[in-house]
PDB file of C-alpha atoms in Angstrom:
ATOM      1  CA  UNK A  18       0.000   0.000   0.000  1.00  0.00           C
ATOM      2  CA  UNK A  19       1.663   3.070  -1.089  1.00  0.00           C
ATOM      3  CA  UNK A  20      -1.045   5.479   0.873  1.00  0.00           C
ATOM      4  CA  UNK A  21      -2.476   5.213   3.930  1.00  0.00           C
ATOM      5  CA  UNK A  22      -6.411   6.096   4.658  1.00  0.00           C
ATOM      6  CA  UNK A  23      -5.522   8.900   6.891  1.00  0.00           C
ATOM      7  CA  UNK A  24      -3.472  10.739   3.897  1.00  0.00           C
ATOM      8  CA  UNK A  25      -6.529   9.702   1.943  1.00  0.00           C
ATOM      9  CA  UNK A  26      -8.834  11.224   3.883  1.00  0.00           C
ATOM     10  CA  UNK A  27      -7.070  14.091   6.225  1.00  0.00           C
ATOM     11  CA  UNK A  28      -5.993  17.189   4.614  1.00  0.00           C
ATOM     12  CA  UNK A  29      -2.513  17.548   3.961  1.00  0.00           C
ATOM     13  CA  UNK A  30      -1.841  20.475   6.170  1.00  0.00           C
ATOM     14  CA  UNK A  31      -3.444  18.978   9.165  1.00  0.00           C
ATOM     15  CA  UNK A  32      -1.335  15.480   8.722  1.00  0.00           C
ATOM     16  CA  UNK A  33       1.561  18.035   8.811  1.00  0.00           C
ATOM     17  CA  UNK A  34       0.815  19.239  12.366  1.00  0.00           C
ATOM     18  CA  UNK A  35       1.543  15.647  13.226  1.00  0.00           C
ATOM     19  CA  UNK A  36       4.159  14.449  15.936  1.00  0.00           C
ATOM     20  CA  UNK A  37       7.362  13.439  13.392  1.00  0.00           C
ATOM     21  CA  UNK A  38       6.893   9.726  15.090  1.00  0.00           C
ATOM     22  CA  UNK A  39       3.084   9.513  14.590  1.00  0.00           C
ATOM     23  CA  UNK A  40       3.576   9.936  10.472  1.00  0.00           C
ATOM     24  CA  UNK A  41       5.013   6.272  10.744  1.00  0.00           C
ATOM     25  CA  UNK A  42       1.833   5.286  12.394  1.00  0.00           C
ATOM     26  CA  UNK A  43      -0.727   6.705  10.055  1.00  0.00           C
ATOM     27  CA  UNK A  44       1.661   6.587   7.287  1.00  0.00           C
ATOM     28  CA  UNK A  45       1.243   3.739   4.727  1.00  0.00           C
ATOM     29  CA  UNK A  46       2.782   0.102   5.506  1.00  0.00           C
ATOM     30  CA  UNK A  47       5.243  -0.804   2.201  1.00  0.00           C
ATOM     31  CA  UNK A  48       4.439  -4.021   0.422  1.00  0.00           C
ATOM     32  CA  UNK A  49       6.019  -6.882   2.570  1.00  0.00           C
ATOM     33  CA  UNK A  50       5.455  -5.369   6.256  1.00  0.00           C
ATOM     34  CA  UNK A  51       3.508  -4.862   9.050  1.00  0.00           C
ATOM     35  CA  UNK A  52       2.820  -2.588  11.753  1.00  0.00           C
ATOM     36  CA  UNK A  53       3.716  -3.946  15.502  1.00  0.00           C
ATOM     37  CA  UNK A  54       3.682  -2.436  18.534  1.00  0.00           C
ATOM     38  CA  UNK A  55       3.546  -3.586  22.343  1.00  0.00           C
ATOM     39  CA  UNK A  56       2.461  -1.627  25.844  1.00  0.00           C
ATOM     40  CA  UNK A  57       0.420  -1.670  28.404  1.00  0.00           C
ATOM     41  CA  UNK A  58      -2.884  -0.276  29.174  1.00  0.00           C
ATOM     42  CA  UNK A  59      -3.330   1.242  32.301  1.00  0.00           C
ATOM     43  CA  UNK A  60      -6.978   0.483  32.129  1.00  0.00           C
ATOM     44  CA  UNK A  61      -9.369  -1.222  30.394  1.00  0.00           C
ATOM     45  CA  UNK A  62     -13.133  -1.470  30.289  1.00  0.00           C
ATOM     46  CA  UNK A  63     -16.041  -0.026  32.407  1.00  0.00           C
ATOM     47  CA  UNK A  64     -16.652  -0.952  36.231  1.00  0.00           C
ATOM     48  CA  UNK A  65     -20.675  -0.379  35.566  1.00  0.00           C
ATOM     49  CA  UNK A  66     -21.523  -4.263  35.782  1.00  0.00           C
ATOM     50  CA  UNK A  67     -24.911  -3.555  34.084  1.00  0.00           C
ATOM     51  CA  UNK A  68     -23.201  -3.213  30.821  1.00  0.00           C
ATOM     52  CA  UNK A  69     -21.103  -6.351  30.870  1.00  0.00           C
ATOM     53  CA  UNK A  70     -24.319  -8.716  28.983  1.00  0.00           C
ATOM     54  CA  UNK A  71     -24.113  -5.896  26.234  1.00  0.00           C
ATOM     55  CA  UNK A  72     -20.491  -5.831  26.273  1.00  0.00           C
ATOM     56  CA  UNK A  73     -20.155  -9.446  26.239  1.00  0.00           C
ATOM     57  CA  UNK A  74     -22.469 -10.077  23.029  1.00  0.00           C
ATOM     58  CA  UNK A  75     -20.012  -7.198  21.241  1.00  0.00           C
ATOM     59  CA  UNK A  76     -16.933  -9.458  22.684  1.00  0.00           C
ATOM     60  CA  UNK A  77     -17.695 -12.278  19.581  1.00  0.00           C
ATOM     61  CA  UNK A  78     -17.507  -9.822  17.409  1.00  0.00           C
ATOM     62  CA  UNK A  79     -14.107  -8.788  18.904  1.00  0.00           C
ATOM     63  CA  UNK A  80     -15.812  -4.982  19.101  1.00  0.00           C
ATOM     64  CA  UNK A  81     -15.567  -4.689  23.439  1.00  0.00           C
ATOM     65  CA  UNK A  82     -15.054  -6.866  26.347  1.00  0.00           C
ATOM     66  CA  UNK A  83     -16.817  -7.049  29.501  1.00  0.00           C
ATOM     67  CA  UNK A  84     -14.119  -6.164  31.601  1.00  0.00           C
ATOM     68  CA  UNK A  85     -12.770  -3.760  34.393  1.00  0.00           C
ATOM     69  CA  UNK A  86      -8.817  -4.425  34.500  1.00  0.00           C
ATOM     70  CA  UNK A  87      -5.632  -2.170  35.444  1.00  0.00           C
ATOM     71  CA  UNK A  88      -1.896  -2.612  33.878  1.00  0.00           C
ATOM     72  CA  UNK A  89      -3.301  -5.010  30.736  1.00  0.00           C
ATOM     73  CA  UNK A  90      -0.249  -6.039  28.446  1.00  0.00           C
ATOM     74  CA  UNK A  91      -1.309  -5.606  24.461  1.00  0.00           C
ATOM     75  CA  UNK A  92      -0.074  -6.165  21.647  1.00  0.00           C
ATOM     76  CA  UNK A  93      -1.249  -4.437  18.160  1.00  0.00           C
ATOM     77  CA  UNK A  94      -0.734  -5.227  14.528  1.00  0.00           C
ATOM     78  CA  UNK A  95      -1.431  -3.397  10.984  1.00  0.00           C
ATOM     79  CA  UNK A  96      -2.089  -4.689   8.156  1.00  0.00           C
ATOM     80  CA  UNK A  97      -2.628  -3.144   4.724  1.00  0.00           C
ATOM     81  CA  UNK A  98      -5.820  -4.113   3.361  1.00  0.00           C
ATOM     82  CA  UNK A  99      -9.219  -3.309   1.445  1.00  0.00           C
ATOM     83  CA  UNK A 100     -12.668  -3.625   3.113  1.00  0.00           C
ATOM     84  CA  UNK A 101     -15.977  -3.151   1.842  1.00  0.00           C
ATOM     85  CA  UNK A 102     -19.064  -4.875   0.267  1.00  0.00           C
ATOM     86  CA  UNK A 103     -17.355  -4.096  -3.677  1.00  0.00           C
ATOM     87  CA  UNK A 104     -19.080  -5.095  -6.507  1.00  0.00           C
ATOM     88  CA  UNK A 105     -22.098  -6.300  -4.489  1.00  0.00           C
ATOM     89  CA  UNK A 106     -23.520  -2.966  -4.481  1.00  0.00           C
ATOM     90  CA  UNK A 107     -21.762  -0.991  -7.183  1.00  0.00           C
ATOM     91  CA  UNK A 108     -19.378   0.010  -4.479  1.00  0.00           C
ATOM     92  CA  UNK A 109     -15.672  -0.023  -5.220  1.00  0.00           C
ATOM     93  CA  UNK A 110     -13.268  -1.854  -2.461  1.00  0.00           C
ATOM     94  CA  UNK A 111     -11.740   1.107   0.579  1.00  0.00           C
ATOM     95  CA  UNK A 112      -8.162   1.211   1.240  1.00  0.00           C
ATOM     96  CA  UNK A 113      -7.824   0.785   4.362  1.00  0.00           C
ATOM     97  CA  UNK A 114      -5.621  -0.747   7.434  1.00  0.00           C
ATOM     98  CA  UNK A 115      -6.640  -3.677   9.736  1.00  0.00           C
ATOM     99  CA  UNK A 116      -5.781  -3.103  12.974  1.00  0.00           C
ATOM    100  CA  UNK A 117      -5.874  -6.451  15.572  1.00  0.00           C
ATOM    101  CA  UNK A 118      -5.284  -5.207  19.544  1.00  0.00           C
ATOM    102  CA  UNK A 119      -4.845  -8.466  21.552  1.00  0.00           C
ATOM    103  CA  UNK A 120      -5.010  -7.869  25.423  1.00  0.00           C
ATOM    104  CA  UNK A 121      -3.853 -10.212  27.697  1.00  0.00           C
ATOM    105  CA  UNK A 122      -6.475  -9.948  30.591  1.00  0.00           C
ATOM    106  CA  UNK A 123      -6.228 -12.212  34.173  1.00  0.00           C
ATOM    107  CA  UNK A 124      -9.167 -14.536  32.464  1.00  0.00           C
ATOM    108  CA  UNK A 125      -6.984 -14.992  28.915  1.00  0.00           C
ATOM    109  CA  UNK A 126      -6.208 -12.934  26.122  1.00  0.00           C
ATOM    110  CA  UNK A 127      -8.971 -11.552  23.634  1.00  0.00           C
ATOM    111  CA  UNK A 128      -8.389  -9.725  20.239  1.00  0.00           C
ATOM    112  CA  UNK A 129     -10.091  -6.247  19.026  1.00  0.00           C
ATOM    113  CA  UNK A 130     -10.205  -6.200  15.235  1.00  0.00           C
ATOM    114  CA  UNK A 131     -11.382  -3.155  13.296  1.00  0.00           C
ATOM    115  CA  UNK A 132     -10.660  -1.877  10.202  1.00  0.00           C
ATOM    116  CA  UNK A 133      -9.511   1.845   9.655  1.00  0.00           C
ATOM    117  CA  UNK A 134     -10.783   3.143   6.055  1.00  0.00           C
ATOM    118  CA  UNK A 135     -10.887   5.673   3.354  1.00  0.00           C
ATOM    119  CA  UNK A 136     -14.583   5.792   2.795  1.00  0.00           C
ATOM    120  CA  UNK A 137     -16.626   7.579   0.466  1.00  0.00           C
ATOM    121  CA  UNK A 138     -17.412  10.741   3.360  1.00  0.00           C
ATOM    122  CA  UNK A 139     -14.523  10.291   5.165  1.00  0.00           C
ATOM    123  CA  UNK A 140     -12.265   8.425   7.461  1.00  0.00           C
ATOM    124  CA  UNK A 141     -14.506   5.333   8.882  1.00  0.00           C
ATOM    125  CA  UNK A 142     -13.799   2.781  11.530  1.00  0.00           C
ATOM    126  CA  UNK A 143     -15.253  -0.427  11.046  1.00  0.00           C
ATOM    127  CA  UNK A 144     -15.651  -2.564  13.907  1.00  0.00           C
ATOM    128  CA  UNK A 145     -15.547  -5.957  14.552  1.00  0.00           C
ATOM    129  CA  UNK A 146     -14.841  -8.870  12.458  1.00  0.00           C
ATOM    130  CA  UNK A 147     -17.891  -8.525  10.046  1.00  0.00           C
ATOM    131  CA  UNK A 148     -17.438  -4.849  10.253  1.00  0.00           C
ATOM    132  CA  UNK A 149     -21.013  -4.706  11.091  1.00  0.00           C
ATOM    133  CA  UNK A 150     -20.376  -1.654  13.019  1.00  0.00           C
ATOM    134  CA  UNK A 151     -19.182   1.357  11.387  1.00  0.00           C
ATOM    135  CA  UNK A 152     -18.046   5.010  12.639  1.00  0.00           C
ATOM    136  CA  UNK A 153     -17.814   8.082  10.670  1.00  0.00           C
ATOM    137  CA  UNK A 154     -14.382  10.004  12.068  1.00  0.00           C
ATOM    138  CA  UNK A 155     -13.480  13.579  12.147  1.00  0.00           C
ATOM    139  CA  UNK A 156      -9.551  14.092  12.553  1.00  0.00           C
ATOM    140  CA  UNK A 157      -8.195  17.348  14.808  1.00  0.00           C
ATOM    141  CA  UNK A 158      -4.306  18.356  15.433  1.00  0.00           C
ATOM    142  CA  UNK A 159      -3.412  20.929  17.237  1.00  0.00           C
ATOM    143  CA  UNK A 160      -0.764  22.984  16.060  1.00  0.00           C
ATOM    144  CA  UNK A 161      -0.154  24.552  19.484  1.00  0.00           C
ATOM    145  CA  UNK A 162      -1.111  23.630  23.249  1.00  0.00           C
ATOM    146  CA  UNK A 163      -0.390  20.561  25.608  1.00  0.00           C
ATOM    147  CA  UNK A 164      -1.682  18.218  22.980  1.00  0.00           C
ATOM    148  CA  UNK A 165       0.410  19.443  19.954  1.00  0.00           C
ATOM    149  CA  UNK A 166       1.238  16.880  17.475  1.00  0.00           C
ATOM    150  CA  UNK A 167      -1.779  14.470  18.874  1.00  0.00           C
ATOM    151  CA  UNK A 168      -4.423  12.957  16.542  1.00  0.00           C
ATOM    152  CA  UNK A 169      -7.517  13.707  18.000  1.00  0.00           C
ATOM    153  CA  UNK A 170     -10.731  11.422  16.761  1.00  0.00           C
ATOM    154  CA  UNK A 171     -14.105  12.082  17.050  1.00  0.00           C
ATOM    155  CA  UNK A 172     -16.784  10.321  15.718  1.00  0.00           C
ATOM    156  CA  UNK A 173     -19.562  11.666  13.533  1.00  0.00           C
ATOM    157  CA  UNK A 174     -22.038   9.130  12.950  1.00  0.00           C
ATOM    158  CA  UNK A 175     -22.655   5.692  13.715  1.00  0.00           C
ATOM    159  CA  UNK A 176     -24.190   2.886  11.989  1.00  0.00           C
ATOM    160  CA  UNK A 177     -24.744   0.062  11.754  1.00  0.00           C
ATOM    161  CA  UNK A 178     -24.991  -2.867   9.136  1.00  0.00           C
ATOM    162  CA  UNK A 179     -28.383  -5.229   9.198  1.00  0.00           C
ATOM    163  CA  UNK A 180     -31.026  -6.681   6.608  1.00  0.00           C
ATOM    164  CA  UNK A 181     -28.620  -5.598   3.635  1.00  0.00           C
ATOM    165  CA  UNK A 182     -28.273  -1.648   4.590  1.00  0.00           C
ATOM    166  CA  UNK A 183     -26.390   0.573   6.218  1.00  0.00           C
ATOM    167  CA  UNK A 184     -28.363   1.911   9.306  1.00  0.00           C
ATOM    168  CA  UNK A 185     -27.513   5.526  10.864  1.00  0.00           C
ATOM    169  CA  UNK A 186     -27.901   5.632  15.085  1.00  0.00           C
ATOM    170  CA  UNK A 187     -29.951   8.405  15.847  1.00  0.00           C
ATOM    171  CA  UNK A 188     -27.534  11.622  16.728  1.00  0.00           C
ATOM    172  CA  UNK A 189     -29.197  12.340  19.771  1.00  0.00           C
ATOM    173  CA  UNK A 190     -29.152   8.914  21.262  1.00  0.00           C
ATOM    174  CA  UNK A 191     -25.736   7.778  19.464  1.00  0.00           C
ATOM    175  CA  UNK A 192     -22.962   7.293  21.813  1.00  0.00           C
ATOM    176  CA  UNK A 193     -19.412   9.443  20.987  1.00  0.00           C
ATOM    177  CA  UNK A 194     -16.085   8.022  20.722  1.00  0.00           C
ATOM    178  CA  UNK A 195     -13.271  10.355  21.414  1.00  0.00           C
ATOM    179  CA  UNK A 196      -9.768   8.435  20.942  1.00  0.00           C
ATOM    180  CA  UNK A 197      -6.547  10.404  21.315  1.00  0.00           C
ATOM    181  CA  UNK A 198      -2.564   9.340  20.112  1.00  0.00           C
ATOM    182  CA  UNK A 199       0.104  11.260  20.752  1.00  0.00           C
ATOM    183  CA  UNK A 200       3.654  10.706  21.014  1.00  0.00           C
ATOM    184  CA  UNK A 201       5.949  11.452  24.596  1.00  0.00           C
ATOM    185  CA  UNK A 202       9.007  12.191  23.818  1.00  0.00           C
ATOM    186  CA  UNK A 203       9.895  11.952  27.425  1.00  0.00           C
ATOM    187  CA  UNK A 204       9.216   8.716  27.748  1.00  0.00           C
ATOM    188  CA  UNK A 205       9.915   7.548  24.086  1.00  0.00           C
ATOM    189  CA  UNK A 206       6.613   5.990  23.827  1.00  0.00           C
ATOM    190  CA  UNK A 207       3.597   6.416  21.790  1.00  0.00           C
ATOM    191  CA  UNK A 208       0.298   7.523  24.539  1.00  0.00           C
ATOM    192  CA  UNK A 209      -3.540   6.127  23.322  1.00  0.00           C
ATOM    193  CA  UNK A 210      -6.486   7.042  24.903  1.00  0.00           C
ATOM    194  CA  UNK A 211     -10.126   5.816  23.892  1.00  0.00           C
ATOM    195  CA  UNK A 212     -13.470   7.363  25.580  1.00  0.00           C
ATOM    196  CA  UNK A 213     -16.563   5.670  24.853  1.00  0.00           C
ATOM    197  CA  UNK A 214     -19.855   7.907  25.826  1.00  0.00           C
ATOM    198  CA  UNK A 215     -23.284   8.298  25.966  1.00  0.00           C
ATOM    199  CA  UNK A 216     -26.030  11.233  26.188  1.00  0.00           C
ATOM    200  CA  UNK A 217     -27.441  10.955  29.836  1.00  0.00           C
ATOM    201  CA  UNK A 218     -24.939   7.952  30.551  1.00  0.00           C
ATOM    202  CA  UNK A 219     -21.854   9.467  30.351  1.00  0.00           C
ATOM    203  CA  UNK A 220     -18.909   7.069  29.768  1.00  0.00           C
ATOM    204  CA  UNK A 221     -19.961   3.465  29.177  1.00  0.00           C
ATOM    205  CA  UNK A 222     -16.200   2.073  27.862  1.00  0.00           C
ATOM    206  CA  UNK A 223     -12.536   3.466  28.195  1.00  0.00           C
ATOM    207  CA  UNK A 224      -9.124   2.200  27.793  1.00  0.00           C
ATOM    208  CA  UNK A 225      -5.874   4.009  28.129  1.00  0.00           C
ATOM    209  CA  UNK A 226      -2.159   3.055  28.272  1.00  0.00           C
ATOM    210  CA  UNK A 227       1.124   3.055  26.368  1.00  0.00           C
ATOM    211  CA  UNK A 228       3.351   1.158  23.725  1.00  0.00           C
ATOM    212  CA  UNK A 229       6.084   1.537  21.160  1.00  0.00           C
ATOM    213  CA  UNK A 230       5.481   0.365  17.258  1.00  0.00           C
ATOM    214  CA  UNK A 231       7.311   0.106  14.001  1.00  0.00           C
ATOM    215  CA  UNK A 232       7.274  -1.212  10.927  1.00  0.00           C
ATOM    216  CA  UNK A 233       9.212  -4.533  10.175  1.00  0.00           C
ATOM    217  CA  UNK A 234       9.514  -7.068   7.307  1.00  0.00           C
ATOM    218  CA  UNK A 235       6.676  -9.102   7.281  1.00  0.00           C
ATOM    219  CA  UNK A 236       7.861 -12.422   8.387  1.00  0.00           C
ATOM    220  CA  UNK A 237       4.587 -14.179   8.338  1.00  0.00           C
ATOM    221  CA  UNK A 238       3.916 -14.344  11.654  1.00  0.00           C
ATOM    222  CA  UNK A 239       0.712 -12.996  13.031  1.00  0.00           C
ATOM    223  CA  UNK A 240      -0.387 -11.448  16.644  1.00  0.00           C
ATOM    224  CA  UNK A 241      -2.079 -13.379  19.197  1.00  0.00           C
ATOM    225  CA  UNK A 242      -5.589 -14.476  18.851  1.00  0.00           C
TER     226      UNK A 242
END
């Protein structure tokens, strides 16, 4: 892949604002490699019990887990790819990147796939391993400020995929996902922060932590799960 869905999709002069180590991240993986990285989130999940049943029907999809754990070791790939229904519906393929997230929690390890694309309004996360679930993104860097260099995400719309369409969630009832990457040069490691929330709930999911990535020769060998 010689582009990446983020150049595809962010203007030019906003990917420029970017921390010099974060263009490696959103920058396109060359033919023969993947992305890798390895950290540790700080904290993963929701302690509000009541959602667990929802979470846990999500969890086969490999979309959220119902969980509540500190200090979580991860590992993440990225792998070029291109998603989307195609020819089915007149639709060409998206370029896009698959990203797997495999935590290692106390109960066993369990793998988040989504796929990161350049769809036809914008950057879009689909979730899950059907990509059922989809999220419309709008990216924000600041320029100045304590989060200079970040790549803020916030989603749009949401929607979802049943009986052969595409449909939207409701803006006043969808929930908002904020996610946040930013590199600390301090520390030499790359920060992530995901927010999941809700009007009148507040926040139903979160995880946060750290890890360091790069691209290597793709040696055939994939992450856990």
């Amino acid at each position: 892949m010689t582009v990446s869905p983020w150049q595809l999709t962010i203007p030019p002069h906003v990917l420029a604002r970017l921390h010099p180590r974060l263009r490696t991240y959103f920058g396109p993986v060359p033919a023969g490699h993947v992305g890798r990285g390895e950290g540790v989130f700080a904290v993963v999940g929701t302690p509000r019990r009541w959602l667990w049943p929802v979470l846990a029907c999500l969890a086969h999809e490999g979309v959220l887990f119902p969980v509540w754990e500190r200090e979580v070791p991860f590992t993440v790939e990225n792998r070029p790819a291109r998603v989307g229904r195609g020819a089915a519906d007149g639709r060409e393929a998206q370029i896009a990147v698959v990203a797997r997230r495999t935590f290692r929690f106390r109960s066993g390890s369990r793998t988040m796939v989504d796929a990161i694309a350049a769809g036809p309004d914008g950057l879009v996360d689909h979730l899950g391993r059907r990509g059922r679930l989809s999220v419309l993104l709008r990216a924000e860097v600041d320029a100045t400020g304590p989060e200079a260099g970040a790549l803020r995400l916030v989603s749009t719309r949401v929607s979802f995929r049943a009986f052969g369409r595409d449909l939207v969630v409701p803006a006043r009832v969808a929930p908002r996902v904020t996610l946040v990457e930013r590199f600390d040069d301090d520390a030499d490691v790359q920060r992530v922060s995901l927010v999941l929330r809700a009007p009148v709930l507040g926040t139903l999911y979160r995880y946060e932590g750290t890890f360091r990535y790069a691209v290597v020769p793709d040696t055939g060998r994939r992450g856990d799960g």
